[in-house]
Short mmCIF file of C-alpha atoms in Angstrom, two decimals:
data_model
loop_
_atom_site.label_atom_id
_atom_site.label_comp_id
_atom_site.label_asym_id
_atom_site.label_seq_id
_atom_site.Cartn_x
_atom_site.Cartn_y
_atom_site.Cartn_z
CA UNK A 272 -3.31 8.51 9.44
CA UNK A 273 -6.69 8.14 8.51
CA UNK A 274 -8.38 5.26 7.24
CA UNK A 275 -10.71 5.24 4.28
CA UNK A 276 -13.89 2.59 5.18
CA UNK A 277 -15.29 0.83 2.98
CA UNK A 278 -18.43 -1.63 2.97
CA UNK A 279 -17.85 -4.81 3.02
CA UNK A 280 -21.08 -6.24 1.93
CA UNK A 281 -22.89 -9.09 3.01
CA UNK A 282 -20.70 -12.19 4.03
CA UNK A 283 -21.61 -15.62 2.82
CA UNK A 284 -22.54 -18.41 4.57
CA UNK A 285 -19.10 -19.78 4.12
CA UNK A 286 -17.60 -16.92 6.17
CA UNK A 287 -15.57 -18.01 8.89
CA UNK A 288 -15.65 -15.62 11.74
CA UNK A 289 -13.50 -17.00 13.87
CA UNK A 290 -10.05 -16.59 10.85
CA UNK A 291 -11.46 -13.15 10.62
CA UNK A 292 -10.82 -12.31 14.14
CA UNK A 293 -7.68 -14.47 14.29
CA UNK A 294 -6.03 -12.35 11.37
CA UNK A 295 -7.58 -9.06 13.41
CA UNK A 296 -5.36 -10.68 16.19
CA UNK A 297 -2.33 -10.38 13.85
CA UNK A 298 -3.24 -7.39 11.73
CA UNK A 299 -2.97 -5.12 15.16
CA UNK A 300 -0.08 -5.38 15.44
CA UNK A 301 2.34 -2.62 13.30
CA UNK A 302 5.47 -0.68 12.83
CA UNK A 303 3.89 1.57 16.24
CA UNK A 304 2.50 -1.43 17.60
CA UNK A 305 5.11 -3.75 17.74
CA UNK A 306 4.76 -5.20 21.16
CA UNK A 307 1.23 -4.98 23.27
CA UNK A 308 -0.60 -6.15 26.34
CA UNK A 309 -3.27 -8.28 26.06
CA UNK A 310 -5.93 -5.17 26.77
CA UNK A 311 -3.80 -3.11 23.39
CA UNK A 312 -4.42 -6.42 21.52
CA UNK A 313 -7.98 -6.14 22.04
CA UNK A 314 -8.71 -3.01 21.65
CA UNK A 315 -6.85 -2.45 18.55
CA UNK A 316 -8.29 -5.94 17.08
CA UNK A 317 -11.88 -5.00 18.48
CA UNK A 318 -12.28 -7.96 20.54
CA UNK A 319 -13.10 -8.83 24.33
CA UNK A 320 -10.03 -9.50 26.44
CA UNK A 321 -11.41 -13.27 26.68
CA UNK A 322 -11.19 -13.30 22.76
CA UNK A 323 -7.97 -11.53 22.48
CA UNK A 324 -6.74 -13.77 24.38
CA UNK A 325 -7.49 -17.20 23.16
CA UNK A 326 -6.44 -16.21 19.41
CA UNK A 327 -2.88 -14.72 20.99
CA UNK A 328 -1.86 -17.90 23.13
CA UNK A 329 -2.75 -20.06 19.74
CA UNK A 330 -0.29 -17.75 17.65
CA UNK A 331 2.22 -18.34 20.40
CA UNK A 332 1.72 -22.20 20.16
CA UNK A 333 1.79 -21.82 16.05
CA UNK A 334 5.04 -20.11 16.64
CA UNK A 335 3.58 -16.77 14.98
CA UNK A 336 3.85 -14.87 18.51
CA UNK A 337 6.35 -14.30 20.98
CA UNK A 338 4.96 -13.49 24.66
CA UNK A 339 7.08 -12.81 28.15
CA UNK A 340 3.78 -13.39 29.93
CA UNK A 341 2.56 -10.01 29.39
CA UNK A 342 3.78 -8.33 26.59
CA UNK A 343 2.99 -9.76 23.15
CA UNK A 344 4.87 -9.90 20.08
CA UNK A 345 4.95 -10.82 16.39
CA UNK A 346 7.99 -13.39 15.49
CA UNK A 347 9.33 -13.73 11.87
CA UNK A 348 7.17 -16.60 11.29
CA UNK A 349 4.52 -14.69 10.37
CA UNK A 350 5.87 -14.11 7.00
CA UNK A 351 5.29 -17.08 6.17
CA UNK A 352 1.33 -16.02 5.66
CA UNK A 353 2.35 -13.93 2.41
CA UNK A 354 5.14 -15.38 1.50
CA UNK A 355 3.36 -17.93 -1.03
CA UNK A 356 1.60 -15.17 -2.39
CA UNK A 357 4.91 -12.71 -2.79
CA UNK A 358 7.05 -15.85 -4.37
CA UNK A 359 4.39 -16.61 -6.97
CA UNK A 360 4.47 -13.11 -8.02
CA UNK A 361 7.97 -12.38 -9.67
CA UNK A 362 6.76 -8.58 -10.13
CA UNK A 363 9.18 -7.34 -6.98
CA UNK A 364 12.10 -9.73 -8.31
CA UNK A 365 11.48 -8.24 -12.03
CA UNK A 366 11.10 -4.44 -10.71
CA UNK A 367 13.42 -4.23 -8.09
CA UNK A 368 16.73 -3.54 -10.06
CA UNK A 369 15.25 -0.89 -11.93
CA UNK A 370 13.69 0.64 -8.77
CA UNK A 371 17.91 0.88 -7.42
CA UNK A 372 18.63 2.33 -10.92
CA UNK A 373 15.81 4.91 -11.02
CA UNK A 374 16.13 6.23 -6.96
CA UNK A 375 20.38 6.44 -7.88
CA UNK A 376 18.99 8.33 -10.96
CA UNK A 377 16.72 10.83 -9.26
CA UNK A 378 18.24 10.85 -5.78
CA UNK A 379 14.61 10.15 -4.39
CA UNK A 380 12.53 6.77 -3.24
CA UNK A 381 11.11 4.83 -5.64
CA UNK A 382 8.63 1.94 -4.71
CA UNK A 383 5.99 -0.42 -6.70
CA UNK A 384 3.10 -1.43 -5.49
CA UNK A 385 0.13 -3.38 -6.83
CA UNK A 386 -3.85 -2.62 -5.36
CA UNK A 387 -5.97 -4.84 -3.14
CA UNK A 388 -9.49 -3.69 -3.39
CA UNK A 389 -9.39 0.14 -2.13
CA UNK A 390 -5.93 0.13 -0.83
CA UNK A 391 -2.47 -0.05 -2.74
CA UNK A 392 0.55 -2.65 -1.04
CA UNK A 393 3.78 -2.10 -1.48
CA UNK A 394 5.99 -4.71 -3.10
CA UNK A 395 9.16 -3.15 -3.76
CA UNK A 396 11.01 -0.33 -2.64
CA UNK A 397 14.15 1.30 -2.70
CA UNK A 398 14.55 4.08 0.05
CA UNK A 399 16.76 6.76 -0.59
CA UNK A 400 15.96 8.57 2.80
CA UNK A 401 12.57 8.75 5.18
CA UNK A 402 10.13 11.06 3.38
CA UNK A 403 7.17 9.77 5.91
CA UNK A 404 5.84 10.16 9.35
CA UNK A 405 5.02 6.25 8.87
CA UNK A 406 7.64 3.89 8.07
CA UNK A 407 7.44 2.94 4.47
CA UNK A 408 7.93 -0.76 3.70
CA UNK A 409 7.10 -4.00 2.22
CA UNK A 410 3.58 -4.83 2.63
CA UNK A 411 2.92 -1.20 3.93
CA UNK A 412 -0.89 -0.44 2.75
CA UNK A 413 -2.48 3.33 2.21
CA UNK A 414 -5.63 4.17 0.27
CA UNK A 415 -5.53 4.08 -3.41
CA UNK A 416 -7.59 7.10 -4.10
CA UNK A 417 -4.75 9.39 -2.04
CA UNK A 418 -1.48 8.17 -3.62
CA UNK A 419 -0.23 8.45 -7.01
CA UNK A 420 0.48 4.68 -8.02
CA UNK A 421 -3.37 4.26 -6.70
CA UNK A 422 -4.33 6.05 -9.05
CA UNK A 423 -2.22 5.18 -11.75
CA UNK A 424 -4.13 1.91 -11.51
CA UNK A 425 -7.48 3.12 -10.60
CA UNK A 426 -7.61 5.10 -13.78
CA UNK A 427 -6.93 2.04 -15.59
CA UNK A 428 -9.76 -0.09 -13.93
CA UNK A 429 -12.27 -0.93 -15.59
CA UNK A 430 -15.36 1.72 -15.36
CA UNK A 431 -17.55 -0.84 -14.00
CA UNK A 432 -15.13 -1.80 -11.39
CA UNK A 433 -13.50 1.72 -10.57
CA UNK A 434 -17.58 2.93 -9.78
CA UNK A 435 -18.07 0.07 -7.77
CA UNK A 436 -14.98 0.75 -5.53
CA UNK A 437 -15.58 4.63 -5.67
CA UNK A 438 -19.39 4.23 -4.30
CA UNK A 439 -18.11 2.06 -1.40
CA UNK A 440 -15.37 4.47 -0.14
CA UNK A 441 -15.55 7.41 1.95
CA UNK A 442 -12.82 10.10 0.69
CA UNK A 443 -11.26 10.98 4.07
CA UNK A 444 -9.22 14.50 4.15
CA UNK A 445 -5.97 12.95 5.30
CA UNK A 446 -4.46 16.48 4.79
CA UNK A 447 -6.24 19.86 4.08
CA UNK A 448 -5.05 19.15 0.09
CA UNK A 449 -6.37 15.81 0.18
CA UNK A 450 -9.52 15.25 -3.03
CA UNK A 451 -12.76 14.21 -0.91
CA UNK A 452 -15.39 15.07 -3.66
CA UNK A 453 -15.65 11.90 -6.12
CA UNK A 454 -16.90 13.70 -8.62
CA UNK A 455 -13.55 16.33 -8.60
CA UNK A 456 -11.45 12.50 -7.90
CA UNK A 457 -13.30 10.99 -11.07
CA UNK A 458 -12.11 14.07 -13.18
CA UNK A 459 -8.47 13.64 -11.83
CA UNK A 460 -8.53 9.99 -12.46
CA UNK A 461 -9.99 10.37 -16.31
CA UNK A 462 -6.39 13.47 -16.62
CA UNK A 463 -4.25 10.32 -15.33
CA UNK A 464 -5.91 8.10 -17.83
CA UNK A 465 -5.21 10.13 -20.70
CA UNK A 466 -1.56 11.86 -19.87
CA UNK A 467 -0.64 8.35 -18.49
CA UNK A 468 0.71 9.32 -15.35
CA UNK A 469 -0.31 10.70 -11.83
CA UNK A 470 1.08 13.54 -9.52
CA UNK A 471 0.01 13.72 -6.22
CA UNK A 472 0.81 16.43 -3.94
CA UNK A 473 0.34 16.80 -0.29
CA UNK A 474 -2.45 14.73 -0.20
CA UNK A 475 -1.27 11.43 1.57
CA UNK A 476 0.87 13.24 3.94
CA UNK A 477 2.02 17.57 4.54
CA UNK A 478 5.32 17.65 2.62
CA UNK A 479 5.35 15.17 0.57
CA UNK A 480 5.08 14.59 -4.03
CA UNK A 481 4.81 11.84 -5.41
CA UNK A 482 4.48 10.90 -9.32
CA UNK A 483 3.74 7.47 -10.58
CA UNK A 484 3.52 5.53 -14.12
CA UNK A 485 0.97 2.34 -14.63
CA UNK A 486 3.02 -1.07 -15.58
CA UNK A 487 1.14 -3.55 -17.76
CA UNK A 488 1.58 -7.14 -18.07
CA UNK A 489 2.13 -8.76 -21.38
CA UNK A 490 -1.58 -8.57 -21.99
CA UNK A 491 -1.43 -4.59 -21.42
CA UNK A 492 -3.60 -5.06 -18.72
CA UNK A 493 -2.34 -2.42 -15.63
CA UNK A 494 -1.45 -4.51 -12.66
CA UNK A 495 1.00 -2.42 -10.65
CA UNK A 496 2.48 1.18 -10.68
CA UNK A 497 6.11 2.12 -10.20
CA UNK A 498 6.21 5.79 -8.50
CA UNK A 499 8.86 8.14 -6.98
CA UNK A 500 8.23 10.38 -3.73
CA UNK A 501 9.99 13.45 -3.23
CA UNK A 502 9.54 16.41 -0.03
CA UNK A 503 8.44 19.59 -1.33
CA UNK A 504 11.59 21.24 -0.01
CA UNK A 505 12.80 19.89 -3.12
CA UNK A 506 11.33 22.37 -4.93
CA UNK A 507 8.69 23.73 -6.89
CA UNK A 508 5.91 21.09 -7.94
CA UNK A 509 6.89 21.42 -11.33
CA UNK A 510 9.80 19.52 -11.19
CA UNK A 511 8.37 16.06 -10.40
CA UNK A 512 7.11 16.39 -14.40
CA UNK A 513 10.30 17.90 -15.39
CA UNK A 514 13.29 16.55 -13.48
CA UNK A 515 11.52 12.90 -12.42
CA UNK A 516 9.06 12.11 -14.77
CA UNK A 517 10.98 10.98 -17.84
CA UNK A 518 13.22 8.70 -15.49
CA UNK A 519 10.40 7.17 -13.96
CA UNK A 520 8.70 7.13 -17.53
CA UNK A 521 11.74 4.93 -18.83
CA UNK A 522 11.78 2.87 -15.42
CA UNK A 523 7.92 1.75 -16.46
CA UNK A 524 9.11 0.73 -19.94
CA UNK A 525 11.87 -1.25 -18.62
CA UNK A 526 10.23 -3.17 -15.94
CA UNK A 527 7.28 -3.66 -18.43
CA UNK A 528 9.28 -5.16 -20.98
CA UNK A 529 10.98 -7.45 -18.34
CA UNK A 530 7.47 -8.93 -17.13
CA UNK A 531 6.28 -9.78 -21.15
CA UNK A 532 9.26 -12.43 -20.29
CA UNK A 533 8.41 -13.62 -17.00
CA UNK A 534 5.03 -15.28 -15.66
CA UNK A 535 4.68 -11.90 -13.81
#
């Protein structure tokens, strides 16, 4: 799957380079990638074998990488990097019964996932069968501007904010059905705004819905989305607004009102 790239912008002085490629180091490897040589490190992090190699043998000595001498590997300990983050945010404790209720409801997948600048991450999920190519799960990234809980969010952005993003990403046709004019994307997102949902179809992947609803915090600010994917050999489009959509309506409402009680 395509990427979207975006600019980065000019890095302060206080950028350290050498983190950057370290978390390159870990960031290459993935649900494909799970164990590489040295030369697949470096390639896939962008860095000279020399580099590559340096950053892997101190992740091995941190405990965060597993080598035989030539193959490298990821080791549970790596979770610790996000786990402060994902224990300080009780949004995938708070959502994740509701998620089991609404997939049991539906018969379909139902995940939440919050955005990190022009991608959404999954936070919770509840997989009623594989409806991707890619393996679906916690911490799993796409770009916002393709999926439906991206753009539940996006719509909700402020204008200032959603432009800014917008003008720094390039709209990549990850299918044929895929939106890649931002003018035809800004009309779609200003429908989701008002109807207060979004339907996306074909457009992250061939054969595959997917409907989402915004959740607010207790402020009403939008901080997540809750969505449901379904394949087309479901049926007609129509049915993710007639047959899913009120569920995952009342789903929103519940996990919403759950989060005005916690520090979510």
């Amino acid at each position: 799957m395509r990427e979207i790239v975006h600019d980065v912008g000019t890095r302060s002085g206080e950028f350290v380079q050498s983190l950057e490629r370290g978390l390159a180091v870990i960031r290459a490897f993935g649900t494909d990638r799970a164990r590489m040589t040295l030369s697949e490190v470096a390639r896939e992090a962008e860095l000279s074998r020399a580099s590559a190699r340096r950053f892997l043998h101190t992740l091995v000595e941190l405990g965060y990488v597993v080598t035989d001498g030539r193959v490298f590997a990821l080791r549970p300990q790596v979770l610790e990097l996000g786990y402060a983050y994902l224990s300080s945010l009780s949004l995938p404790e708070v959502a994740q019964p509701h998620l089991e209720q609404l997939a049991e409801d539906v018969g379909e997948s139902s995940s939440v996932a919050v955005l990190d600048g022009a991608d959404i991450v999954y936070v919770a999920r509840v997989a009623t069968h594989r409806i991707m190519s890619a393996a679906i799960q916690i911490g799993t990234r796409f770009p916002a501007v393709a999926t439906s809980m991206g753009r539940a969010v996006l719509a909700h952005v402020p204008d200032g904010e959603r432009e800014a993003l917008l003008a720094a990403v390039t709209l990549a046709p990850l299918t044929p059905r895929t939106i890649t004019d931002k003018g035809v994307l800004r009309a779609e997102l200003a429908t989701v705004r008002e109807q207060g949902w979004a339907l996306v179809d074909q457009e992250l992947e061939e054969g595959l819905r997917s409907v989402a609803a915004p959740l607010r915090d207790g402020t009403g600010r939008v901080v997540a989305a809750v969505n449901v994917s379904a394949p087309v050999r479901r049926g007609p489009v129509e049915q993710m607004a007639t047959e899913i959509l009120p569920a995952l309506l009342r789903a929103a409402r519940e996990i919403e009102a759950d989060m005005a009680h916690t520090r979510t």
